[in-house]
Structure formats: C-alpha cells, structure tokens
mmCIF file of C-alpha atoms and ligand atoms in Angstrom:
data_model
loop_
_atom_site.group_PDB
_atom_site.id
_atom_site.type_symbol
_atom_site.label_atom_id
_atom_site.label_comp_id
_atom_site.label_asym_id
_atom_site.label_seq_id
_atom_site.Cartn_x
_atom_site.Cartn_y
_atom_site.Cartn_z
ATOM 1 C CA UNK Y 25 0.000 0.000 0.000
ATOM 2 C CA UNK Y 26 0.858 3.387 -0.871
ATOM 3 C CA UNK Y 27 1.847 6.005 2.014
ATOM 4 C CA UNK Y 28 0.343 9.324 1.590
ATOM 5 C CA UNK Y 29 2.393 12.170 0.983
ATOM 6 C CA UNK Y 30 2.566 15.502 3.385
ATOM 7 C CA UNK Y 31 2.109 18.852 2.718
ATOM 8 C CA UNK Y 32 4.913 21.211 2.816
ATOM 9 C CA UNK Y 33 4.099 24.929 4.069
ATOM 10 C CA UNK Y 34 6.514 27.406 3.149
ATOM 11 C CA UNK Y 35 5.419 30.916 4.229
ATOM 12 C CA UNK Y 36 7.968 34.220 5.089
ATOM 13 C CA UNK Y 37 7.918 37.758 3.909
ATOM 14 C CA UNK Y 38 8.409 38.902 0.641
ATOM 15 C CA UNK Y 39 11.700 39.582 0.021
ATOM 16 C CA UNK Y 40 13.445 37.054 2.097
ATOM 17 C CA UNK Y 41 14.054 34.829 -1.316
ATOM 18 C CA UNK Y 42 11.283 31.756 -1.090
ATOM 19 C CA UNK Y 43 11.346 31.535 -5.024
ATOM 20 C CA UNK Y 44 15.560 31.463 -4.660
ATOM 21 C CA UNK Y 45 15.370 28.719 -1.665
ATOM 22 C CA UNK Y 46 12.837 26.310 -3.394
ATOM 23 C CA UNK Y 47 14.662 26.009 -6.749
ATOM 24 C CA UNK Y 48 17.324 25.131 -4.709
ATOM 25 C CA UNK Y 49 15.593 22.611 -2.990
ATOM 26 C CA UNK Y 50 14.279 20.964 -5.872
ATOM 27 C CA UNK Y 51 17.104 20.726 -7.116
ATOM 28 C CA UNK Y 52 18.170 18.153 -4.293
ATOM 29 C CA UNK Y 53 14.793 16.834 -3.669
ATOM 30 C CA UNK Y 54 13.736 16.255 -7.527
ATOM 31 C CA UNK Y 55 11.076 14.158 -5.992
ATOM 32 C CA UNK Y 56 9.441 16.875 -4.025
ATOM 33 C CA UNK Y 57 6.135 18.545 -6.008
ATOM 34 C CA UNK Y 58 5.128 22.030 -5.496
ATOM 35 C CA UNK Y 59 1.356 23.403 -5.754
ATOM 36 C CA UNK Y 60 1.024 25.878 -9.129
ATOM 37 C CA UNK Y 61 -1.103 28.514 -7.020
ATOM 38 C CA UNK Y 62 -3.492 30.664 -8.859
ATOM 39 C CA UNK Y 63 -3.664 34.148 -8.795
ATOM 40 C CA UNK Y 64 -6.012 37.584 -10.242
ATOM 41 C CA UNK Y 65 -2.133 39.661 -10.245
ATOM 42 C CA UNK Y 66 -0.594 40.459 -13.509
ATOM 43 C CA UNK Y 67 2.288 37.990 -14.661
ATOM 44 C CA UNK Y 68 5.946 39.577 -13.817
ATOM 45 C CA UNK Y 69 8.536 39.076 -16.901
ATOM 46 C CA UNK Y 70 9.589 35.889 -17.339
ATOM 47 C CA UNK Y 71 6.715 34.197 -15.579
ATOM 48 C CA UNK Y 72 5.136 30.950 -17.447
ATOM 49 C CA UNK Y 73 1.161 30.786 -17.371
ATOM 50 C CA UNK Y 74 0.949 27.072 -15.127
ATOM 51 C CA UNK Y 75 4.641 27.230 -13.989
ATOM 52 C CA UNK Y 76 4.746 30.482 -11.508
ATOM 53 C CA UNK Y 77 1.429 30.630 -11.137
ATOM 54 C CA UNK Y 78 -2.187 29.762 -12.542
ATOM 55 C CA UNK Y 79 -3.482 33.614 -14.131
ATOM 56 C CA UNK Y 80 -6.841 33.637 -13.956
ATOM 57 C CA UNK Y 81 -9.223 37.116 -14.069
ATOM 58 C CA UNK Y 82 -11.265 38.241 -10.466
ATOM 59 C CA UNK Y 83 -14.708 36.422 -11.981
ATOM 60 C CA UNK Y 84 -12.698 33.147 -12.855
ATOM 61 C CA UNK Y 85 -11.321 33.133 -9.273
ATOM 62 C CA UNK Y 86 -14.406 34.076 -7.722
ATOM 63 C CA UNK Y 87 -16.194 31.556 -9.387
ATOM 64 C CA UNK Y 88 -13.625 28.854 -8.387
ATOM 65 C CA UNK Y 89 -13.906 29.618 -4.668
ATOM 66 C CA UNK Y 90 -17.803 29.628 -4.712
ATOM 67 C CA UNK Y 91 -17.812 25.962 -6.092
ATOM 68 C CA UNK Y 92 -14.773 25.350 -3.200
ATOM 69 C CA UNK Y 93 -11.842 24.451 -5.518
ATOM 70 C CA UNK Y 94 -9.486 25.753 -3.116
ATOM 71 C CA UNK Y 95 -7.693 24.550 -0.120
ATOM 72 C CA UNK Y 96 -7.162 28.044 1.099
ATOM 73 C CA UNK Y 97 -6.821 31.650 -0.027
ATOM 74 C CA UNK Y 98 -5.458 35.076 0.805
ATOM 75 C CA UNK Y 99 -5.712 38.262 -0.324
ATOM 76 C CA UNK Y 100 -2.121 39.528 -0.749
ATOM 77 C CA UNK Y 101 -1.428 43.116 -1.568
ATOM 78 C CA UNK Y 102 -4.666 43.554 -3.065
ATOM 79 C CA UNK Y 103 -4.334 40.749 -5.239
ATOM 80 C CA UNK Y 104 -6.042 36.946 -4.775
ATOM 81 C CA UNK Y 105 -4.231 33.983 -4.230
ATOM 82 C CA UNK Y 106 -5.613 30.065 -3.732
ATOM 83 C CA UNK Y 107 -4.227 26.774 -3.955
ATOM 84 C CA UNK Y 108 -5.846 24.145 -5.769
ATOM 85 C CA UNK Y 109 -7.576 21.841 -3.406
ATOM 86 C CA UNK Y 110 -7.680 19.369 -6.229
ATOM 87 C CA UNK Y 111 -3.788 19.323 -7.412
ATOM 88 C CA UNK Y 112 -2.508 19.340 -3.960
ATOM 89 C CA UNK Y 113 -4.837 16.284 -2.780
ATOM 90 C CA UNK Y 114 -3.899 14.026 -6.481
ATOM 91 C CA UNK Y 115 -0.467 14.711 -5.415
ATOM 92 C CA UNK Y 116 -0.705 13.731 -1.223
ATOM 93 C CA UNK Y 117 -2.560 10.649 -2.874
ATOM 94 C CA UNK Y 118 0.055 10.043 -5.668
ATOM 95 C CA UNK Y 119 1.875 9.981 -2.121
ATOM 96 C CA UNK Y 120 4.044 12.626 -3.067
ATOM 97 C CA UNK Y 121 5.395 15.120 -1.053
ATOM 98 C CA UNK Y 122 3.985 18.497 -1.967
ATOM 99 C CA UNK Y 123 5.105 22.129 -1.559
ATOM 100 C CA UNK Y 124 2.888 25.223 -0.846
ATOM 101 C CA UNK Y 125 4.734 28.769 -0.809
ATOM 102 C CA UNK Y 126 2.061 30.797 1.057
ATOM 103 C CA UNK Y 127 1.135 33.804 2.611
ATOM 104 C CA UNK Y 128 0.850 33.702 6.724
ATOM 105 C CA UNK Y 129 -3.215 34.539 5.924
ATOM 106 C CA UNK Y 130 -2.735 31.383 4.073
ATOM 107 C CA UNK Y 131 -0.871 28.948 6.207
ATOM 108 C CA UNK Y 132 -3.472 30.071 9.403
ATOM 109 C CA UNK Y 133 -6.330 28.699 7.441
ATOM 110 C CA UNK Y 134 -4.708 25.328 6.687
ATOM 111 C CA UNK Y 135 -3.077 25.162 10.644
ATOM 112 C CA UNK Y 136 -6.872 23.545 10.784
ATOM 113 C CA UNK Y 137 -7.759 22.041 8.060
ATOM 114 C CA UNK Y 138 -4.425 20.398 7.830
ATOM 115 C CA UNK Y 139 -3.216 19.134 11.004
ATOM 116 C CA UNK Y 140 -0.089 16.947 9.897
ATOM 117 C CA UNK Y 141 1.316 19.686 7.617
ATOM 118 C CA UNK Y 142 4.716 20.689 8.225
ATOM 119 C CA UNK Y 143 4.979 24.103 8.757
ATOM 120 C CA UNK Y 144 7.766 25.760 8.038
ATOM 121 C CA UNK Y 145 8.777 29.882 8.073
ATOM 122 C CA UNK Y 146 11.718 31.435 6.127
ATOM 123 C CA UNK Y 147 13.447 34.077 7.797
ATOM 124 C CA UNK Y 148 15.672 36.952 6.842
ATOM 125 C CA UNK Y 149 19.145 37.291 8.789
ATOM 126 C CA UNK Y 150 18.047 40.816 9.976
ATOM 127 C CA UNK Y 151 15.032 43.334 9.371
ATOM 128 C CA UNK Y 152 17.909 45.464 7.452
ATOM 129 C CA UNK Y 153 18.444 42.973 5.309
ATOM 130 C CA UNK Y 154 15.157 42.123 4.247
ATOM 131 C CA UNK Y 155 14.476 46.067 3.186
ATOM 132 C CA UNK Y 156 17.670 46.083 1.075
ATOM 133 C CA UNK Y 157 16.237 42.985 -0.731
ATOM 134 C CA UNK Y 158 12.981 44.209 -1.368
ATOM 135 C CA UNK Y 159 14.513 47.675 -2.767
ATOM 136 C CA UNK Y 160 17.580 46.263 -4.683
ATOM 137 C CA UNK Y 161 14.292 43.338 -6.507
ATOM 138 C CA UNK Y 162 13.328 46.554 -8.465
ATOM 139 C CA UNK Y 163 10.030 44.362 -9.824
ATOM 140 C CA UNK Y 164 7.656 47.082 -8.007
ATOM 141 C CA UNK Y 165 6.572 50.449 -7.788
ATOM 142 C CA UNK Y 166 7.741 52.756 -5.036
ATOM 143 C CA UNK Y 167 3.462 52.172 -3.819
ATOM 144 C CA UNK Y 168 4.033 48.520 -4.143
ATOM 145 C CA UNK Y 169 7.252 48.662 -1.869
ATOM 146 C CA UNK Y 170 6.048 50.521 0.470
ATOM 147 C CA UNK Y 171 3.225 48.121 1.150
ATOM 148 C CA UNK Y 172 5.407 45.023 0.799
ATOM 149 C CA UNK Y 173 7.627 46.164 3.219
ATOM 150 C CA UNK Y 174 4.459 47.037 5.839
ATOM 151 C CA UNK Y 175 3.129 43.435 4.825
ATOM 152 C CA UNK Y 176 7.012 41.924 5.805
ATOM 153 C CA UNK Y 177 6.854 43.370 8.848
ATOM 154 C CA UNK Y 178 4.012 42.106 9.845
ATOM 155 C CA UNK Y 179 4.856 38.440 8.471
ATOM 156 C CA UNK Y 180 7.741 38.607 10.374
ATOM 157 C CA UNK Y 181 5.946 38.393 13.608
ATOM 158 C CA UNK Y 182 3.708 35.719 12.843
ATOM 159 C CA UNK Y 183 7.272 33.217 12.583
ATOM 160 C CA UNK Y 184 6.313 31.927 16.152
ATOM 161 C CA UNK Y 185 3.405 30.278 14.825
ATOM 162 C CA UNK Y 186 5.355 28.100 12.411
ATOM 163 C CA UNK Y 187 6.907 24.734 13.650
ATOM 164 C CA UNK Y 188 10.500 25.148 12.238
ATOM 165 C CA UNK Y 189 12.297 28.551 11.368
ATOM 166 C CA UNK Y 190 15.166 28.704 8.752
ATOM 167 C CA UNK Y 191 17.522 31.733 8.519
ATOM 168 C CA UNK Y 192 18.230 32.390 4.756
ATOM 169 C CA UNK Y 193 21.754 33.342 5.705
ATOM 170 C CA UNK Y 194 22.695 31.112 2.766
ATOM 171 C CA UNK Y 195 20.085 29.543 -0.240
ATOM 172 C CA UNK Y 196 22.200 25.911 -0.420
ATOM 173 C CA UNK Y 197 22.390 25.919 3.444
ATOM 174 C CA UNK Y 198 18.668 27.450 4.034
ATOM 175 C CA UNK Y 199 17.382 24.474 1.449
ATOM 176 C CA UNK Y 200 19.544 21.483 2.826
ATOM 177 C CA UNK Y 201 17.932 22.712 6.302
ATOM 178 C CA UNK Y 202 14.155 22.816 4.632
ATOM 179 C CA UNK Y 203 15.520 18.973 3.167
ATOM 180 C CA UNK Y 204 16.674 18.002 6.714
ATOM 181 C CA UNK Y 205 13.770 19.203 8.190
ATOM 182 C CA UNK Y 206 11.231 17.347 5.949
ATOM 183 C CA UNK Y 207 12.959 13.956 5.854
ATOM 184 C CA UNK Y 208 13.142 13.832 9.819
ATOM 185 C CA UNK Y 209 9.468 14.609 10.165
ATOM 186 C CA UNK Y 210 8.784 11.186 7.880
ATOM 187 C CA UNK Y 211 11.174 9.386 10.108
ATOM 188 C CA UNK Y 212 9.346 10.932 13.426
ATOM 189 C CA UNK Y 213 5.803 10.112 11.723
ATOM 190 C CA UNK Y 214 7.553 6.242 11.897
ATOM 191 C CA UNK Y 215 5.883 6.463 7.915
ATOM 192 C CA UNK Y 216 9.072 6.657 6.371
HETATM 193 P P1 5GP P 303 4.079 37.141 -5.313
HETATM 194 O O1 5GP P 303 2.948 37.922 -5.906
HETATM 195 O O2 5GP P 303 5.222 38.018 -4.933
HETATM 196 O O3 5GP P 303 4.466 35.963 -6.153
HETATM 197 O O4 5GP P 303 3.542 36.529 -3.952
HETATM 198 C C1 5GP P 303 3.073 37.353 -2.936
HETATM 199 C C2 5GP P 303 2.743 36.530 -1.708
HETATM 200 O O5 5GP P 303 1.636 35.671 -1.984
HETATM 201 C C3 5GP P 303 3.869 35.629 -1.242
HETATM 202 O O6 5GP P 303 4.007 35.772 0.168
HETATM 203 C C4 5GP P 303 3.379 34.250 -1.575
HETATM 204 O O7 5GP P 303 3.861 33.305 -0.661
HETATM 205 C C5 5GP P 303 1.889 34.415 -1.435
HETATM 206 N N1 5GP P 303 1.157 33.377 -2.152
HETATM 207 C C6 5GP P 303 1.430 32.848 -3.373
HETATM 208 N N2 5GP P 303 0.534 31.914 -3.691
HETATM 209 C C7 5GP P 303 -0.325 31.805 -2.651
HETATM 210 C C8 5GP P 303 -1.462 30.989 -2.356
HETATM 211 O O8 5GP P 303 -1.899 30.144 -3.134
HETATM 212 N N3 5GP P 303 -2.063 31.199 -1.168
HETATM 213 C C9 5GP P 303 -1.652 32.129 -0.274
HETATM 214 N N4 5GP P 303 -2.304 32.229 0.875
HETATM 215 N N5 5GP P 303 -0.579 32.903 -0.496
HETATM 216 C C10 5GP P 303 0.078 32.761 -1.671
#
C-alpha cells in the first residue's frame, strides 16, 4: 500500500528569497512537487502561465472559490491567491510530497484544516536585510514597496506560529535545512 504524501508549508515575507530557496531545494529533492497557485495579479517578466502561477481574471477566481476548488486563499497586496484543493490532494494521494509557498493569511487557514502539515517559516538574517532585498528586486513600484515592506513586517511576527524557522543566511544551506527538516518529520511520523 501506498503512504500518503505531506504537505509542505513554506510561508515568510516577501523579500526574504522563497522563489531562490525552493529552486534550490528541488534541485536536491527532484522528488518533491510544489502546488502551481493561482492568482487575479498580472504575470511579472519571465513568468510561465501554469509554472509560476495559474493567471486567472477576479470572476474566474471568484467563481472557483464559490464551487470550493481551493484549499485556502489570501488576499495579498490587493491581489487573490488560492491553492488548488484538487492538485494538492492528487499529489498527497500520488503519495508525493507536496510544496505550498504561502502567505501567513494562508498557512493560518490550513493550521486547521491540515493538522499533519509541516509548517515551516523562512526568515531573513536581519530586518535590514530584508528592506535592502525588497529595494535592490526593483520588480515594483515605489506604492508597491512601500506596502510590501508594511506586509514583511508584519509576516515577520507571525514566525512563532510556524513549527520550524530557517535563517536564509545562505540559499544551499537554508534548502539542505528545509531537506533536513522534511525527511526527519517522515522518520518521526515512523511512515518513512
Ligand atoms: P508574489 O505575488 O510576490 O508571487 O507573492 C506574494 C505573496 O503571496 C507571497 O508571500 C506568496 O507566498 C503568497 N502566495 C502565493 N501563492 C499563494 C497561495 O496560493 N495562497 C496564499 N495564501 N498565499 C500565496
């Protein structure tokens, strides 16, 4: 018999370089799988229709919560976000270990609905650090920044929540830790 695979929660301010720290990891953990969210904002450059992110207008999104097609959702600097209740549950089944980069709003609903999750928050080395990021990015507007770095700060004190915290002092060392992390929860579970 198949075991069933666990859900991965990834969560920490924007900024702190999530995107950076999970290529990484999949890069060591080819077998890991990570939930294509879908969002109402605009595509950035460079970013793949089904790969970053699911586009989809307000009505489409609307339309997919009402008939409850996602697992969770946030509303992150005035844009929507939800994960697909239906890829991340073929994939646990598949018993493959899956991958959700979320928002704190996020990660709060699933604390619930989503017991055995692993819950993990990334961490900048130092609020300092984590405003240079954010200004040196250059992807946003000076409005956007200003209200990323607000939202940051405020994600930053939510970390208690979260069962492990990982400094990204380092991407390799910040993803081995995430790896580390993820295989000694299977061996706690006694499932691995
Ligand atoms: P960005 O627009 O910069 O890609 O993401 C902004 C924020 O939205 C990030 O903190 C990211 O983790 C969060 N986010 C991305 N997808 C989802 C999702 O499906 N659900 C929730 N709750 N947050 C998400």
């Amino acid at each position: 018999m198949s075991r069933r695979g666990r859900l991965i929660v990834l969560s920490g301010p924007s900024g702190v370089g999530k995107d950076t720290v999970l290529r990484k990891l999949f890069d060591i953990a080819p077998k890991l799988r990570y939930s294509v969210s879908y969002t109402t904002r605009a595509p950035r450059e460079g970013e793949v229709d089904g790969v970053a992110y699911s586009f989809v207008d307000q009505a489409t999104f609307l339309d997919m919560l009402a008939h409850g097609e996602f697992l969770e959702t946030a509303n992150v600097h005035g844009n929507l976000y939800g994960t697909s209740r239906q890829r991340v549950e073929e994939a646990l089944a598949r018993g493959e270990n899956i991958v959700l980069k979320i928002d704190v709003q996020g990660a709060a609903q699933l604390r619930d609905r989503v017991p055995d999750a692993l819950f993990i928050f990334l961490e900048p080395p130092s609020p300092e650090d984590l405003r240079e990021r954010l200004r040196s990015r250059g992807t946003d507007d000076d409005e956007a920044l200003r209200r990323r770095a607000d939202d940051a700060e405020r994600e930053l004190n939510e970390a208690e929540r979260y069962d492990h915290r990982v400094v990204n002092d380092d991407v390799d060392r910040a993803a081995w830790e995430i790896l580390d992390i993820v295989v000694a929860s299977r061996d706690e579970n006694g499932d691995g």
